[in-house]
């Protein structure tokens, strides 16, 4: 079996150690790392699909994602030598102030990460201004806010308002989501994007980031 | 005194440190895989209501070991609150097996039930959903009119005095007080002033919960309260504040826990074990008097699918057989009010829970996320099914057959379930009674479910 196939298998099985070893082998073999990443990313998409149909569950996805991270740790210093590799973008995510519902946000963060974005997870119950400070610190492209309760939807509104007040509205794209939210509400508060579930969140972020490039 | 309250609270500051991500992704996942294998826990899709004592006991043993080795993570201190086996045994032994809740003539016994217990379940009525502020009072009235209601956990408010409630602001406190006051007045007007209220759902924060602890117009020690655990096996200081306040104020405290099928616990086996372990968590971490179980499917947000009913049955049996703790089972349906599918789902959930040893908390329709989409009629139906199957002494094998027949009616429609209609569309709001068309639908399905083998009492 080719090294890349063994690596693919180890990643799906979530075997971090084997992944690190096999990734180093690929580097030593002088393999095309960008092509290898494309193969692994396609396989991760398949993992996502199997999760979507509940043939596998979150722990399997998390293990595979961690294994993929182990591969990237080995690849990144090599890729840094290649100026043609562009970074995909940075997304800061968290739940709005007062909101302790975290699974939806966890899934959005996980799948954005799998899709290749750098994700900074601020956790739950995040103050509106902290979203902005952390986005500045991470030099983020997008701020993602999760509101699971009508009572925490104003927390998302506040982020947009503060960005305006600080004269920084153009600096970050803002996306919102969560069970009680809707596209109409997102439009009303002046957010840049909304999605019903994590799959949609990836599309929205891709669109927003390519739109600004 | 609540079980070793202060010694346990202290562990939030002194327990071992761990990053939250490692706790969830490593500690929980690894231990869950280990216990599923070690105790041979296996989902059986053919039997949503399994008559398998050995499997129920295996789930209990797996949950015991899981809880003992995993502990409870505090998100604020990043430390794990751990418990010894000796403490687990002591707390279990000392826990009461029943509580008299509510006051005077309206008081009721909320107790432990056994598998196939012929005593009817204690039924908490609640839509678990937000309503328009203008209709909130009448919605409470409509629920309080229900004859089988033993306790109420009413609708929630989104607005206070015409303004959207924002979490952690004075509007949350105002809305929470309005919620408590309306519910209290509605109870008096309906002639049940002492009824046990499990409240206040509008009060999200610890501060708002403390603000409604007021025997004259608000929540009394004879009422119930909820403190959540954060999926999976996590808590924070605000939750510990609620837990301590409830115990010291004297209310009956319930651990609000919903393991998410498909998330950190994995599939049906892990979900059943996790939900069982939450009974230990509530007892030891929060000193809870009862356990509020509302596990749900990650994608559908419901617990009436085949795999979900198996989980409901399994953890209920595990707890009923191995402890004398008080538990209830909260139905989350896919379909909304005004549809026959909702009634089928409610019947399946109530029947599964009742024969498996649980009390009932009914019913959260339409995946628990559509404003105004909940009425007392579906809860009434679930309560009637629960009473009927208990009184007729239904065995698990028979329930399994009927639940399979019910599943055949709705299983395929789960992904595209109709969200149905609102309380305002289905009820005469001023009179707080169902409109004739909705009553007809209820009667039609009741007849149908009766013909399937449920001996309704009236
Ligand atoms: C599970 C749950 C809990 C758990 C949360 C556990 C945890 N660790 O997350 C616990 C028990 C802690 C809990 C507590 C409470 N809860 Co709660 N809870 C729920 C429930 C049933 C499901 C939420 C969930 O996990 N869904 C599963 C995930 C996978 O879906 P999701 O979160 O919607 O996320 C998806 C999408 O929305 C989207 N998405 C999410 N975020 C984002 C962000 C972006 C940027 C994008 C693009 C997309 C996106 O993608 C996700 C993946 O596909 C909801 C009901 C519901 N149907 O939503 C009520 C609900 C949210 N809770 C509610 C309430 C009232 C409470 C409590 C106040 C109860 C109480 N009285 O104590 C407390 C409040 C605690 C607090 N301060 O936050 C109410 C809120 C009512 C309102 N005002 O709107 C709800 C709506 C129930 C109801 N109908 O009444 N709850």
PDB file of C-alpha atoms in Angstrom, chain A residues 1 8 69 85 111 118-119 136 141 149 176 179 186 212:
ATOM      1  CA  UNK A   1       0.000   0.000   0.000  1.00  0.00           C
ATOM      2  CA  UNK A   8      -5.503   8.061   4.963  1.00  0.00           C
ATOM      3  CA  UNK A  69      -3.857  18.089  12.812  1.00  0.00           C
ATOM      4  CA  UNK A  85       0.370  27.952  -0.419  1.00  0.00           C
ATOM      5  CA  UNK A 111     -16.191  21.523  10.737  1.00  0.00           C
ATOM      6  CA  UNK A 118      -7.895  28.315  11.428  1.00  0.00           C
ATOM      7  CA  UNK A 119     -10.443  28.426  14.245  1.00  0.00           C
ATOM      8  CA  UNK A 136      -8.086  41.606  16.537  1.00  0.00           C
ATOM      9  CA  UNK A 141     -11.309  37.360   8.968  1.00  0.00           C
ATOM     10  CA  UNK A 149     -31.830  31.489  23.095  1.00  0.00           C
ATOM     11  CA  UNK A 176     -24.495  34.257  13.254  1.00  0.00           C
ATOM     12  CA  UNK A 179     -31.780  27.332  16.673  1.00  0.00           C
ATOM     13  CA  UNK A 186     -29.247  38.122  10.514  1.00  0.00           C
ATOM     14  CA  UNK A 212     -13.121  39.920   0.167  1.00  0.00           C
TER      15      UNK A 212
END
